[in-house]
Structures are given as C-alpha cells and as structure tokens.
XYZ file of C-alpha atoms in Angstrom:
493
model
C 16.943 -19.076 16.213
C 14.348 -20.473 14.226
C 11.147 -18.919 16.597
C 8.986 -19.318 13.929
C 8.111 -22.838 14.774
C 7.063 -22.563 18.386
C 4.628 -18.977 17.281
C 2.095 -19.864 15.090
C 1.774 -16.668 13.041
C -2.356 -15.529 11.637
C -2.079 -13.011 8.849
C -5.117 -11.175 7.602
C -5.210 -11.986 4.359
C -7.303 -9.456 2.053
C -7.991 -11.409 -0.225
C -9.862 -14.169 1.767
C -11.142 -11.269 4.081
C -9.961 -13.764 7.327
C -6.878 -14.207 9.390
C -4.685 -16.805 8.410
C -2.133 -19.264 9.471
C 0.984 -18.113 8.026
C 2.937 -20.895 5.906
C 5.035 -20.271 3.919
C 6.105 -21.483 0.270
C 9.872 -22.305 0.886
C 10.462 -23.341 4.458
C 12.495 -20.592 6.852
C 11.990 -18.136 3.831
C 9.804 -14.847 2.907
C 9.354 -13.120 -0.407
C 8.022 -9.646 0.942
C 6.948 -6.768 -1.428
C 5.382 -3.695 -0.510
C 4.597 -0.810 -3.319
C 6.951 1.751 -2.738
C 6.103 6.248 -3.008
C 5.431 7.931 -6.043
C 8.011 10.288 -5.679
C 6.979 13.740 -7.158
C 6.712 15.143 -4.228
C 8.046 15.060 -0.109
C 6.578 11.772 1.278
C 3.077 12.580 3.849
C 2.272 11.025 6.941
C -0.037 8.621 5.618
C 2.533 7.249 3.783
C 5.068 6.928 6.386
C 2.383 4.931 8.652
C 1.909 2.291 5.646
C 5.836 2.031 5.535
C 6.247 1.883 9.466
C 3.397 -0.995 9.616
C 5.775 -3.023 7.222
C 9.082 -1.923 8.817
C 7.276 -3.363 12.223
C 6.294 -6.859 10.267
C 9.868 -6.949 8.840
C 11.220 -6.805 11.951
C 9.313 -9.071 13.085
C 9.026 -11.831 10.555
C 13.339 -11.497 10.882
C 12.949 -11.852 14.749
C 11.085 -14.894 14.259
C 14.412 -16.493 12.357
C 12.903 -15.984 8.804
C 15.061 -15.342 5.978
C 13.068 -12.712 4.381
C 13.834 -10.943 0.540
C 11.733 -7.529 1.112
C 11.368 -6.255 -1.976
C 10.091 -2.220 -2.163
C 10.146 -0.204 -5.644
C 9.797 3.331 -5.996
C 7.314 4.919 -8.713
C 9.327 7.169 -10.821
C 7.349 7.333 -14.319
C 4.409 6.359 -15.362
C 2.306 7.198 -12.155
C -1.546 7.637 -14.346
C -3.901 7.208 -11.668
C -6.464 6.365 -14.736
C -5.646 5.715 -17.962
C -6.897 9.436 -19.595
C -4.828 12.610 -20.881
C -1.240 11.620 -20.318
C -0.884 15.402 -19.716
C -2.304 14.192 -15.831
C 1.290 12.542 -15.427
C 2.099 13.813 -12.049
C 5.908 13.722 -13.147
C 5.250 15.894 -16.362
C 2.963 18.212 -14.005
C 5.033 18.519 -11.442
C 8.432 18.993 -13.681
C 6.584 22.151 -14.971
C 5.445 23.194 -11.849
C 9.380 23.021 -10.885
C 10.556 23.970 -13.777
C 12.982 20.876 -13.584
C 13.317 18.114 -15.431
C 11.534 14.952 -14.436
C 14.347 12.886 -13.279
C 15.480 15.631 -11.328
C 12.131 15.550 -9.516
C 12.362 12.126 -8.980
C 15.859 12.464 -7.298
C 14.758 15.525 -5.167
C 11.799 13.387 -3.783
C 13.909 10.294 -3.382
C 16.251 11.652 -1.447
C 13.676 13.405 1.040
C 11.902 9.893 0.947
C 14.364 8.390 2.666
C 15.946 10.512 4.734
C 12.242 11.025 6.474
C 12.349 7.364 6.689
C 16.374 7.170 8.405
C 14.376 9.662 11.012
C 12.372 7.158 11.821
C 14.702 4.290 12.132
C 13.413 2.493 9.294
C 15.437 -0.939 8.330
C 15.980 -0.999 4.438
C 14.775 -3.172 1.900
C 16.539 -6.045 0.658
C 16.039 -4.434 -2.926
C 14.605 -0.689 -3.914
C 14.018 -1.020 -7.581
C 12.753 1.813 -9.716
C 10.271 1.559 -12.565
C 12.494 3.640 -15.144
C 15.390 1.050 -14.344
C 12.673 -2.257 -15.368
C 11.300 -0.823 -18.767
C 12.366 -3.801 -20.550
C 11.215 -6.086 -18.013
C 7.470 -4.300 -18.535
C 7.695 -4.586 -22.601
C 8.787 -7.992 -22.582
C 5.614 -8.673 -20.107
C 2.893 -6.275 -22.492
C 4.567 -8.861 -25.464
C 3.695 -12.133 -23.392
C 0.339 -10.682 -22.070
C -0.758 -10.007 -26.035
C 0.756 -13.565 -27.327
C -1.196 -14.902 -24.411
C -4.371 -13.065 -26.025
C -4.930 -11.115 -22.783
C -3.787 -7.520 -24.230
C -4.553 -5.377 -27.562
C -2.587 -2.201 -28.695
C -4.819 0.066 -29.884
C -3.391 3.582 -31.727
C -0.052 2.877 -30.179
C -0.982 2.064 -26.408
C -1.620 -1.500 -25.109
C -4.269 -2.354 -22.804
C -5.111 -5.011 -20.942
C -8.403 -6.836 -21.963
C -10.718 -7.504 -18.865
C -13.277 -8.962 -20.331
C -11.358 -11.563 -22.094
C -9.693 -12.208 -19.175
C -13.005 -13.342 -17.659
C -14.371 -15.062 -20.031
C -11.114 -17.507 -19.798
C -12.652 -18.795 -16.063
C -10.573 -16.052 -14.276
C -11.993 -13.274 -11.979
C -11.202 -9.532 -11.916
C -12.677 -7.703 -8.804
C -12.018 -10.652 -6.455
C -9.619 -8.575 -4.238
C -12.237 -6.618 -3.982
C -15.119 -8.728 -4.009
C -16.530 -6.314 -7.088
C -18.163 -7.739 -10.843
C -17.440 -6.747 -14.113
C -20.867 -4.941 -14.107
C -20.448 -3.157 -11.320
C -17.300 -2.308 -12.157
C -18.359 -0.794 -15.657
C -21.478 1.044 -14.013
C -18.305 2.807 -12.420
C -16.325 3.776 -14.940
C -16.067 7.592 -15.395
C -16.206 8.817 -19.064
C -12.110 9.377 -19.961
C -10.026 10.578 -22.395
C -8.771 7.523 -24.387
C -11.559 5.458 -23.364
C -12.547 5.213 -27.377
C -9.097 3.447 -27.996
C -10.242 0.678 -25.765
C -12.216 -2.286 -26.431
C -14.361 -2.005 -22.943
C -14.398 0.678 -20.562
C -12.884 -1.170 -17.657
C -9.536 -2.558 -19.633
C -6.740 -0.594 -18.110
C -3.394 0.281 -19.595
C -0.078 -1.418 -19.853
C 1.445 0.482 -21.824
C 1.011 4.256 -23.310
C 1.440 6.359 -26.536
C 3.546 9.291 -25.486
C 1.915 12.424 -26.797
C 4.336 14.775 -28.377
C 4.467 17.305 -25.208
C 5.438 14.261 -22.732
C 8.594 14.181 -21.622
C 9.319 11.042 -19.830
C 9.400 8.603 -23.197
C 10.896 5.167 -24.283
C 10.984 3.565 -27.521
C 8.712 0.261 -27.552
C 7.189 -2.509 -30.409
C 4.365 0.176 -30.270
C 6.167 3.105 -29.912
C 7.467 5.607 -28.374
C 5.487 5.775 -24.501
C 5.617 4.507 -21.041
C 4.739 2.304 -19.011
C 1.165 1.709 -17.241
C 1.464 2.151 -13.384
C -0.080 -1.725 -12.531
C 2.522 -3.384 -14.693
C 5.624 -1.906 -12.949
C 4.839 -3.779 -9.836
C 4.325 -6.690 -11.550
C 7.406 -6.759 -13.452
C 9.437 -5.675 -10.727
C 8.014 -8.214 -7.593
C 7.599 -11.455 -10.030
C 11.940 -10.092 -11.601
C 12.891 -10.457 -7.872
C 10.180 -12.564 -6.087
C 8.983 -15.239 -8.632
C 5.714 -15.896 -10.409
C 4.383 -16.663 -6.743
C 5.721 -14.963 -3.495
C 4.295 -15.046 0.158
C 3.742 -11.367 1.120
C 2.258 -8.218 -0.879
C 1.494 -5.248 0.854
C 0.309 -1.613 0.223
C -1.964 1.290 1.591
C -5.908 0.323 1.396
C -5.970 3.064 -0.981
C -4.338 0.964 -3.343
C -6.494 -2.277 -3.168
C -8.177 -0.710 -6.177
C -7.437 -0.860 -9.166
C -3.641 -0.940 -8.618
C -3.579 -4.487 -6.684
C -6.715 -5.817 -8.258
C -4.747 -5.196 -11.611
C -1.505 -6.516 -10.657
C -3.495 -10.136 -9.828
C -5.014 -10.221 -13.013
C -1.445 -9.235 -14.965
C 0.150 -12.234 -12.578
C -2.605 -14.679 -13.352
C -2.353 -13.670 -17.047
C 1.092 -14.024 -17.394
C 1.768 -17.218 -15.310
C -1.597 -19.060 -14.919
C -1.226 -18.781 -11.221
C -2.629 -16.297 -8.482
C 1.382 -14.434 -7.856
C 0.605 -14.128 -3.873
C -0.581 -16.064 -0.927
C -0.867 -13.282 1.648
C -2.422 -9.571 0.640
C -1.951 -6.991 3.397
C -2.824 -3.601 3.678
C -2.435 -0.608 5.727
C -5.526 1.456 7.077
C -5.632 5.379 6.730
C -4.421 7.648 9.034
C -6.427 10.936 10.509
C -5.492 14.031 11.917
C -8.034 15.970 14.348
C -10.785 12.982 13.311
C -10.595 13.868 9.784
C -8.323 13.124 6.711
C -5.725 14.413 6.101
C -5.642 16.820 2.762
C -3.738 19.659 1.317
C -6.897 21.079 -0.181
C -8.399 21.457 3.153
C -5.445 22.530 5.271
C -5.791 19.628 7.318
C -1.983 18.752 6.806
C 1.062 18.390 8.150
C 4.274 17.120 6.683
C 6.419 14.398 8.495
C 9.592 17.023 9.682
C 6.967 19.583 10.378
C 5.679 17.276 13.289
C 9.077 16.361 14.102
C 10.291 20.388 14.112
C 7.480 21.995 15.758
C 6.500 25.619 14.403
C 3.335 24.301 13.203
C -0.829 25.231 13.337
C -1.751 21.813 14.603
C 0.879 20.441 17.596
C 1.716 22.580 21.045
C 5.484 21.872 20.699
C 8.107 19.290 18.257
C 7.880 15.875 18.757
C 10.904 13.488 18.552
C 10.690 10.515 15.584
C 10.506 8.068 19.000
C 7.469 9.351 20.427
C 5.960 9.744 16.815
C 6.875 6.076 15.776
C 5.396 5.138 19.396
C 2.407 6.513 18.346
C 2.148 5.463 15.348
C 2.464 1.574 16.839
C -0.239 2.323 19.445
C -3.183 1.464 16.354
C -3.306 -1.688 14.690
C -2.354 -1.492 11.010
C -5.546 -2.274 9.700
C -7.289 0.565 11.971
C -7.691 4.051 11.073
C -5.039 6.122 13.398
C -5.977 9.361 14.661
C -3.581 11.951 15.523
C -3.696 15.101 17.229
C -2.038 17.353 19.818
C -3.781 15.555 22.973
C -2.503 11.501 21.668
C 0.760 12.853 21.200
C 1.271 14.460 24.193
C 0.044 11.030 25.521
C 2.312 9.183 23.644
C 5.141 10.723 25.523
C 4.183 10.716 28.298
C 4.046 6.802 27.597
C 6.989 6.720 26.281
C 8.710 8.466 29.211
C 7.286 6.214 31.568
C 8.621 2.984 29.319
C 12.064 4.723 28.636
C 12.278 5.678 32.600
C 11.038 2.014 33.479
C 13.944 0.573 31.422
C 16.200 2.575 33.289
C 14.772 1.113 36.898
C 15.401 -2.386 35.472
C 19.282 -1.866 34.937
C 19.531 -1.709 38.731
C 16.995 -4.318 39.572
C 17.977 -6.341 42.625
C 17.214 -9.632 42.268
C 15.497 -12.253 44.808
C 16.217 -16.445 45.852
C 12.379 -16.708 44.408
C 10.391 -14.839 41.664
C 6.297 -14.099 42.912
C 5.681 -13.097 39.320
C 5.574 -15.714 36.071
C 7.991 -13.606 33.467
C 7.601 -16.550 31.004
C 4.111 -16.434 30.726
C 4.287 -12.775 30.126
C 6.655 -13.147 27.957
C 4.880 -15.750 25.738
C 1.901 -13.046 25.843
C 4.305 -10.338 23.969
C 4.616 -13.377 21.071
C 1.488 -14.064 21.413
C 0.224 -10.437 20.316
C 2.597 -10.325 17.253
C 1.914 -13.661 16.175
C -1.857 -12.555 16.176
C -1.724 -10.179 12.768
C 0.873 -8.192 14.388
C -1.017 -6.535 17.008
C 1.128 -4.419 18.313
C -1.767 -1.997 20.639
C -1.812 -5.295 22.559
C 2.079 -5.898 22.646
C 2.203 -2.036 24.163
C -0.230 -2.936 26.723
C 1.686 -5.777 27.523
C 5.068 -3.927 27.686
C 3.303 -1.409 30.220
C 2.349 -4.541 32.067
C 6.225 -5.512 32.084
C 7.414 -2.404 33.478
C 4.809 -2.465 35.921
C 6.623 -5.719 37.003
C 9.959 -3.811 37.479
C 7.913 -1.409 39.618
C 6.376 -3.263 41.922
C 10.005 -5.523 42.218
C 11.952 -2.193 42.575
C 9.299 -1.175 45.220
C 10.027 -3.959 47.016
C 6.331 -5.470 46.639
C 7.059 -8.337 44.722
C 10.242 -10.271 44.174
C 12.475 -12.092 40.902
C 15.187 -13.906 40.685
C 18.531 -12.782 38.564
C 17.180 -15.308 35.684
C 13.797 -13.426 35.497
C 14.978 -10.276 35.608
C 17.370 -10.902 32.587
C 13.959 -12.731 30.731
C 12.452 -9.450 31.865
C 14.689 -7.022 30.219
C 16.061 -8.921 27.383
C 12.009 -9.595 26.380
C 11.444 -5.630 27.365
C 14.096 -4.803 25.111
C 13.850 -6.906 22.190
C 10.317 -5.230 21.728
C 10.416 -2.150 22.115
C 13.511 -1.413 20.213
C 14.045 -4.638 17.836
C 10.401 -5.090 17.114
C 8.156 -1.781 17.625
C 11.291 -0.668 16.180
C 12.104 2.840 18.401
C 15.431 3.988 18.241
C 17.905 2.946 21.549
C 18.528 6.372 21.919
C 18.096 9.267 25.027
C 15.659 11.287 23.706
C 15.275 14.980 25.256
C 11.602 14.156 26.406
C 12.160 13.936 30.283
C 13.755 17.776 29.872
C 10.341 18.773 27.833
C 8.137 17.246 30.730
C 10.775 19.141 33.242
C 10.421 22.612 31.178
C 6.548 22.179 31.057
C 6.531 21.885 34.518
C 8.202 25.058 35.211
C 6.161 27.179 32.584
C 3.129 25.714 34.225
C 4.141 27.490 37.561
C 4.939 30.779 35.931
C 1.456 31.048 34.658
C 0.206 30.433 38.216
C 2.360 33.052 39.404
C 1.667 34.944 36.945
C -2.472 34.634 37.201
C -1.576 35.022 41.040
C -0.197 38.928 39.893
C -2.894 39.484 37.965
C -5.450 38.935 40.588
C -3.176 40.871 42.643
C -3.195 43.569 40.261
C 1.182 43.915 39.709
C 0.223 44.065 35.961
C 4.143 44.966 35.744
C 5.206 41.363 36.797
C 2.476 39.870 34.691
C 3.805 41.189 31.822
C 7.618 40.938 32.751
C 6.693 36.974 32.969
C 4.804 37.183 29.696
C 7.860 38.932 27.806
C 10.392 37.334 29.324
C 9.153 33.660 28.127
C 8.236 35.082 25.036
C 11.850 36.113 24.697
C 12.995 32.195 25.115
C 10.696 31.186 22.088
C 7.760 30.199 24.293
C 4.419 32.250 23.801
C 1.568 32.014 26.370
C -2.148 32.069 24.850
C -4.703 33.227 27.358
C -8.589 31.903 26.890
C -11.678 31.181 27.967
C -10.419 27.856 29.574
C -6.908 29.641 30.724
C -3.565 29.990 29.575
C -1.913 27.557 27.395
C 1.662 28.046 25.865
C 3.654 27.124 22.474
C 7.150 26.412 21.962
C-alpha cells in the first residue's frame, strides 16, 4: 500500500536547520545512506543508538509503501580523523596493539558489529559496501576532482583544495553554517600541513609511509584513501550523483559530511543530497560516555548484566524500547533508574497486548480507534517522533483496559484496527522483537527478594542474627547479593 500519499512526511533537514516536507526525487522511491562503523574495535552504545534511529526510519519509510535502496558502508582503511602522521591510522594502531594483521581486525570487528546489531533486531541494508572493496572507485574520483582543478597532489598525497573550491561560487562550511576564516582560525598545527596549499584542504588521498601497512598502488603512489572520499565514492557508485537521504551521528557533521558535500558538488556540479539527518549523542548517568573516564559500558555488557553501572541484565527489547523513548535528534540518557522504567513499560505494553487477544467485542464502539490511529501516523510522519508514538501506544492499551474492564465498549472492527495498529508499531515500526521476553519472571523474582529483605530486617530488629544471615547466604548462593546502606538494602543479580 502506497501510505505515503495520505501522511505527509516533515524531515529535519540539517542542512536548512528546519523540518521539511519530504518529496522525493523518483516517485514511490528512496536512496538512503547512512555512514557505517569504523570497525577496529567492538561497536559502543552510541553507535548502536545512531544505527537504531535509522533502522526505526527504515522501517518506517518501507511501512509507508516506499521502495527504499539503504545503502550503509563499513570503514575498513583509511579511518584519519585529520589528515597528520599516518602512524594515527587506527587500523595500523590497533593491528599492533593485536598483534594481527589489519584485515584480520577488520573481520574480528565486523563480525561483532553485526551480531550486536542481529541482538537488536536490526533489518539489513540493501547494500554494506566496504571502503577496501571501492579503491578504484576513490582514484578514479581524486583523478576527476584534479582534472576538474579542485585537487593538487603534493609529495605523493592529494588534497582537496578548499579555497579554490570557494572561490568557484561554492560554499564549504554550509552544513555547518561555518566560513573559511573561521574555519582556518581552527585549524590545529599538523603533521603534513606543509604539503598543503592552505591549512583547511583535507585529504583524498595519502602517501603511505614505509611502516604502514594497509597500502595500494595509485597515479601518485603507493597510499590510501582519505576517510571523506570513501563515502562519496561509495553512496554516489550505488545512489547517484543526487540521492534523497544521508544520515550519520552529529559527531560526524564535521568535517566528514561537510567534506563529502564539497567532493559531491566538485565532482558533479550539484549538491549530492536533499535531506541531511543526524543522530544526537547518547549519555550514561548525565554524562558522556568515555573509556578514558570509566563512564562505559559495552552493548552485551548491558544486555549480560555483571556490570558497575546496571542492578541486573537487560533484554535487547527493553534496551531498544528505551532507546525509542528519545527523539533522535535529543541527547538520550541512560542509567539504572530509566531502564528499570523501561521495563516496567514494556511489561505493561507486552501484558496489554496479551489482554487484547481476548477482547470481547461490543454492537457499538464509545471510543474513536481511527482517530487514534491516525495520531500514531501522525507522530512518525512528524520527523519520526517516536516519544510521542510511545505515548500514544500507552494511550492504546489504555483503550483495551478500560474495554476489558468493561468501562467502555468496541466493536469486532475496532478491536482488529486496535491491535493490527498496536502491532504494526510496536513491532514493525519501533522495531522490538515479537518475542516472550523473561521480564514478567524478573518483576516476579524482584518481588520475592523484596520480601526476604523485609523478613530479613524484621530478624534483625528481632535480634535472630542466625536467620539474617541464613537469608543473606542463601541468596547469595543463587547469584543474588544484597547491599545494605544508608537508604536500606538493595540487591544485584
């Protein structure tokens, strides 16, 4: 069904800083890419958020009857952050660190990429292409950039002239709403910066230094390629010189995005996309999340338990639940006390669904399931905001409630709007997985370790010290460990 013509769809589109009615540039049809991990090491949770946000849109944009091409490459070489000492390769650093070679980093990461992501019921791409597997693609685009008088090499690298680009009418920084000036009052003093013409040019291509590893032979040289052309060459091989969707972290909104305009521009005369989305950061404990700091936790250590941060394991469900409580484009705290919400929201939504299987149905309906419905379509249609969906879900299974209570009434049509609307949300759209998850058992267990400690404060106070401790030991002896404080007893699994 072709939805998309009765849901008029905003986008917020970065690079006009506004929503947007969504149009498309072929009619029924959706080139999608989204920059993919840099995989040198196991994907974080910030990452996975970013990925989920366009997994949700995906799903959605399909729902709606689009025919979408979703395009998402993975970084396997050439990942320089700036364009200084080549030795900063995080490939050739972490290879050493491994003591593998750099292809079989890239595989190790891959593989725990997406099997983090089959956790989390992630739809794949149309097309995962790699950046080692388009190095001819990315020469062939450094040649047309030069001929095109937008690129120099320079002692065996090429770079990408930024100033000349400019002067030609165009406009680097307007993703980001920055000026040349400002942008070279910003440019930290780099190795390599004396092969280039101006500080801000950035690389397309590099000179491999005799200790790099990861090499291919080029016009120039033996190198690799610069991390902004990959995505170019690899969305425009797939997409076209112009596509409808780009998406990416906010983190990556400069230079990487800014960059891959300019290369587009460059190359084809044209801006290469209409829509530019991206992905806000996510928290933990109201701050962000860093190794360096300790404030970190990796995606299966959430899921697993047995970690500093979280009370108990929390299934990929409840996490992705979570996860789809924040809009993309807001920050997303997590910690122990909105997860434990989460599923508790969950539960409730899982448990309602449940209710409306057996829902008996009425000769009239006293509540208007079509208007509610049009308000689920209505949230997605708005930049995808799925906290408002949620809250509209809950509002659904309060419905089934109040029918199953007997205080309102619906008819067999409107309960089978109801559930097929209930149900096409939460598990096509929000994307959780139709699965019995072992969270009703966690809320039953809590609830008996929560009267052990009262029987067991009520022995203290008595004094049997004997069957204190015999409830103490004997819980810690099924994995669960009580923590007594100033504010009481709390336990772990």
């Amino acid at each position: 069904m072709q939805l998309y013509k009765n849901n008029t769809l905003k986008i917020h589109n970065s690079l006009s800083g506004e929503k947007e009615v969504f149009n498309t540039i072929h009619e029924g049809t959706i080139g999608m890419y989204v920059c993919g991990p840099t995989v040198y090491s196991n994907v974080h949770l910030g990452n996975v958020r970013t990925f989920m946000s366009f997994d949700m849109i995906y799903r959605y944009l399909l729902h709606l009857g689009y025919k979408v091409r979703y395009v998402r490459n993975i970084t396997d070489a050439g990942h320089l952050t700036d364009d200084g000492d080549v030795e900063n390769d995080r490939f050739v650093k972490q290879s050493r660190l491994e003591k593998l070679e750099p292809m079989e980093v890239v595989q190790k990461y891959t593989v725990d990429f997406h099997k983090v992501l089959d956790l989390f019921n992630f739809l794949p791409p149309n097309i995962e292409p790699t950046a080692t597997g388009h190095i001819l693609e990315q020469i062939e685009l450094t040649q047309k950039l030069i001929s095109e008088g937008f690129a120099y090499e320079s002692q065996g690298s090429v770079y990408f002239d930024v100033l000349e680009y400019n002067k030609k009418g165009l406009n680097y920084g307007e993703l980001n709403n920055r000026n040349v000036d400002e942008l070279l009052a910003n440019t930290r003093d780099l190795d390599g910066q004396n092969e280039k013409k101006n500080p801000q040019d950035f690389a397309l291509w590099k000179k491999a230094s005799p200790a790099h590893i990861m090499r291919w032979n080029s016009p120039w040289g033996e190198g690799f390629p610069g991390w902004h052309l990959e995505c170019t060459a690899m969305s425009t091989k797939y997409l076209g010189e112009n596509f409808d969707i780009h998406g990416g972290g906010m983190d990556l909104k400069f230079p990487h995005h800014e960059c891959e305009i300019a290369q587009g521009k460059a190359c084809n005369g044209a801006s290469p996309v209409n829509y530019w989305m991206h992905t806000n950061m996510l928290t933990m404990n109201g701050q962000r999340m860093s190794k360096s700091t300790g404030n970190y936790i990796l995606p299966i250590e959430l899921i697993e338990g047995g970690n500093d941060f979280f009370e108990k394991a929390f299934h990929p469900n409840i996490v992705r639940f979570c996860f789809m409580q924040a809009h993309y484009r807001s920050v997303l705290d997590i910690s122990n006390e909105a997860m434990v919400a989460s599923e508790k929201g969950y539960n409730r939504l899982m448990d309602s669904l449940d209710v409306l299987k057996d829902l008996k149905p009425s000769n009239t309906s006293t509540i208007d399931i079509p208007i509610w419905k049009q308000n689920c379509y209505d949230a997605m249609s708005d930049d995808f905001n799925t906290p408002i969906l949620i809250a509209n879900l809950f509002e659904g299974i309060k419905f089934v409630n109040l029918v199953n209570d007997g205080k309102e009434t619906l008819t067999q049509q409107d309960i089978q709007l109801l559930s097929e609307t209930l149900n096409t949300f939460t598990f096509d759209i929000i994307g959780i997985k139709d699965e019995k998850v072992a969270a009703n058992n966690s809320d039953k267990l809590e609830g008996v370790v929560e009267m052990l400690i009262q029987m067991r404060l009520e022995a203290r106070a008595n004094k049997n010290f004997t069957l204190s401790d015999q409830i103490r030991d004997q819980l810690l002896g099924l994995g669960i460990q009580l923590k007594d404080g100033k504010e009481g007893t709390t336990f772990t699994i």
